[in-house]
Coordinates of C-alpha atoms in Angstrom, one line a residue:
R1206 CA 212.7 -33.5 256.1
D1207 CA 211.1 -30.0 255.6
R1208 CA 207.7 -28.9 254.3
Y1209 CA 209.3 -28.7 250.9
S1210 CA 210.3 -32.5 250.7
P1211 CA 207.4 -34.1 248.8
I1212 CA 206.3 -37.5 249.4
C1213 CA 205.2 -39.9 246.3
S1214 CA 202.1 -42.8 246.6
V1215 CA 202.6 -45.6 244.0
G1216 CA 199.7 -47.5 243.9
G1217 CA 196.1 -48.1 243.7
G1218 CA 193.4 -45.6 245.2
S1219 CA 193.7 -46.9 248.8
M1220 CA 197.4 -45.5 248.7
G1221 CA 196.6 -42.7 247.4
D1222 CA 194.2 -42.1 249.6
F1223 CA 196.5 -42.8 252.6
F1224 CA 199.9 -41.0 251.0
G1225 CA 197.0 -37.8 250.5
M1226 CA 196.0 -38.1 253.9
L1227 CA 199.4 -38.0 255.1
S1228 CA 200.8 -35.6 252.8
G1229 CA 198.1 -33.3 254.1
T1230 CA 198.5 -33.5 257.5
F1231 CA 202.3 -33.6 257.8
M1232 CA 203.7 -30.8 258.6
R1233 CA 200.5 -29.1 257.8
G1234 CA 201.1 -29.6 254.5
I1235 CA 203.7 -31.4 252.3
P1236 CA 203.6 -31.4 248.1
F1237 CA 202.2 -35.1 246.8
Y1238 CA 202.9 -36.8 243.9
M1239 CA 200.6 -39.9 242.5
V1240 CA 201.8 -43.0 240.3
P1241 CA 198.0 -44.4 240.2
T1242 CA 199.0 -48.1 239.2
T1243 CA 195.5 -49.1 238.6
L1244 CA 193.2 -48.5 235.8
L1245 CA 190.8 -47.4 238.7
S1246 CA 193.1 -45.0 240.3
M1247 CA 194.3 -43.6 237.1
V1248 CA 190.6 -43.0 235.6
D1249 CA 189.3 -41.9 239.2
S1250 CA 191.3 -40.9 242.9
S1251 CA 194.3 -39.8 240.7
V1252 CA 192.0 -36.4 240.2
G1253 CA 189.8 -34.1 242.1
G1254 CA 191.6 -34.2 245.3
K1255 CA 189.2 -36.2 247.9
V1256 CA 191.6 -38.5 249.9
G1257 CA 190.3 -40.2 252.9
I1258 CA 190.2 -43.3 255.0
N1259 CA 187.4 -45.6 256.3
F1260 CA 186.8 -45.5 260.0
G1261 CA 184.9 -48.4 261.0
K1262 CA 182.7 -49.7 258.8
V1263 CA 182.3 -46.2 257.4
K1264 CA 183.8 -45.7 253.9
N1265 CA 186.1 -42.3 254.0
A1266 CA 184.9 -41.1 257.4
I1267 CA 188.1 -39.4 257.9
G1268 CA 189.2 -37.1 255.1
M1269 CA 190.0 -34.0 253.2
T1270 CA 190.8 -32.4 249.9
N1271 CA 194.2 -32.3 249.0
D1272 CA 195.1 -32.5 245.6
P1273 CA 198.4 -34.0 244.1
Q1274 CA 200.8 -31.5 242.9
L1275 CA 202.1 -34.2 240.1
V1276 CA 200.3 -37.2 238.8
I1277 CA 202.2 -39.5 236.3
I1278 CA 199.8 -42.3 234.2
D1279 CA 202.1 -45.4 233.1
I1280 CA 200.3 -47.9 231.5
D1281 CA 202.6 -50.0 231.6
F1282 CA 201.2 -50.8 234.9
L1283 CA 198.0 -51.7 233.4
D1284 CA 200.0 -55.4 232.2
S1285 CA 199.8 -55.8 236.1
L1286 CA 196.7 -56.1 237.0
S1287 CA 194.0 -59.3 236.9
K1288 CA 191.1 -59.2 234.5
E1289 CA 188.8 -58.6 237.9
E1290 CA 191.0 -55.2 238.3
F1291 CA 191.0 -54.0 235.1
N1292 CA 187.0 -54.6 235.2
S1293 CA 187.2 -52.9 238.5
G1294 CA 188.3 -49.9 236.7
M1295 CA 186.1 -50.1 233.6
F1296 CA 182.8 -49.6 235.5
E1297 CA 183.9 -46.1 236.5
V1298 CA 185.0 -45.7 232.9
F1299 CA 181.6 -46.6 232.1
K1300 CA 180.0 -44.1 234.5
C1301 CA 181.9 -41.4 232.6
G1302 CA 180.5 -42.8 229.5
F1303 CA 177.1 -42.5 230.8
L1304 CA 177.8 -39.1 232.2
R1305 CA 179.3 -37.1 229.7
D1306 CA 181.2 -38.9 226.7
E1307 CA 179.6 -41.4 224.4
S1308 CA 182.5 -42.4 222.4
L1309 CA 184.3 -44.5 225.9
F1310 CA 181.6 -46.9 224.7
D1311 CA 183.2 -47.4 221.2
N1312 CA 185.4 -50.9 220.7
D1313 CA 188.3 -49.3 218.9
I1314 CA 189.0 -46.4 221.9
S1315 CA 192.6 -47.0 222.7
I1316 CA 193.3 -47.0 226.0
V1317 CA 195.3 -44.2 226.5
D1318 CA 192.2 -42.5 224.8
V1319 CA 190.1 -44.5 227.7
I1320 CA 192.2 -42.9 230.3
Y1321 CA 192.3 -39.2 228.7
K1322 CA 188.5 -39.1 227.5
S1323 CA 188.0 -40.5 231.6
L1324 CA 189.7 -38.0 233.1
K1325 CA 188.2 -34.8 231.0
V1326 CA 184.7 -36.2 232.0
K1327 CA 186.2 -36.2 235.9
L1328 CA 187.9 -33.3 235.6
H1329 CA 185.0 -31.3 234.2
Y1330 CA 182.7 -31.9 237.3
V1331 CA 185.6 -30.9 239.9
K1332 CA 186.3 -27.7 237.7
I1333 CA 182.9 -26.7 238.1
D1334 CA 182.0 -27.8 241.7
Y1335 CA 185.5 -28.5 243.5
N1336 CA 183.9 -28.7 246.8
D1337 CA 181.2 -31.5 245.9
F1338 CA 178.4 -29.0 246.9
G1339 CA 176.5 -29.2 243.5
D1340 CA 177.0 -31.1 239.8
R1341 CA 180.3 -32.8 241.6
R1342 CA 177.5 -35.1 243.1
F1343 CA 176.9 -36.8 239.4
L1344 CA 180.3 -38.4 239.9
N1345 CA 178.8 -40.4 242.7
F1346 CA 176.5 -42.0 240.2
G1347 CA 176.1 -45.5 241.6
H1348 CA 178.3 -45.2 244.7
T1349 CA 175.7 -44.9 247.2
I1350 CA 174.3 -48.6 246.3
G1351 CA 177.5 -49.8 245.3
H1352 CA 179.2 -48.8 248.7
A1353 CA 176.6 -51.2 250.6
I1354 CA 177.2 -53.5 248.2
E1355 CA 181.1 -53.3 248.4
L1356 CA 180.6 -53.3 252.6
L1357 CA 178.5 -56.5 252.6
T1358 CA 180.2 -58.7 249.8
N1359 CA 184.1 -59.3 248.6
I1360 CA 183.6 -56.9 245.5
K1361 CA 185.8 -54.6 244.0
H1362 CA 184.9 -51.2 244.4
G1363 CA 184.3 -50.5 240.9
E1364 CA 182.2 -53.7 240.0
A1365 CA 180.3 -52.8 243.3
V1366 CA 179.8 -49.1 241.7
G1367 CA 179.2 -50.8 238.3
Y1368 CA 176.0 -53.1 240.2
G1369 CA 174.9 -50.2 242.5
M1370 CA 174.7 -47.9 238.7
L1371 CA 172.2 -50.5 237.3
C1372 CA 170.4 -50.5 240.6
E1373 CA 170.4 -46.9 240.6
I1374 CA 169.3 -47.0 236.6
Y1375 CA 166.6 -49.4 237.5
L1376 CA 165.1 -47.6 240.1
S1377 CA 164.9 -44.6 238.8
Y1378 CA 162.7 -46.5 235.7

């Protein structure tokens, strides 16, 4: 009702993007809280502030940077995910392992540690390059080709990024 009334997103990355955009534009900005419910949104889109919506076939064509004031991660939501949806998030975890924390490849790591360590990797890049003009671009690993795969297929975002990472590794070789 006023500029101090928060809006809360409960859901995956698309919901976070939508409500992040809405909160950033409504009354020139109202507080924004996130409760990510997918592994992908927990380890990726819940931090860093990038929110956007697709326009036509252009991914995130309209967007802004709008950090949530609060993020609440409840791993019980993960029990409701399909294997495909869970695996989609794991590709972002693998990206964090490739970039900065190989302990994410350990078989005995708990899901809480997976989420925590993935967020630490993402926050490392966000803190040193908030506006995405330098090192934060490392977080785009797999995304250029992955977005093309996502556009042309029915594959989920995280899995498409995973295939994008494989393609980019092959091309760099």
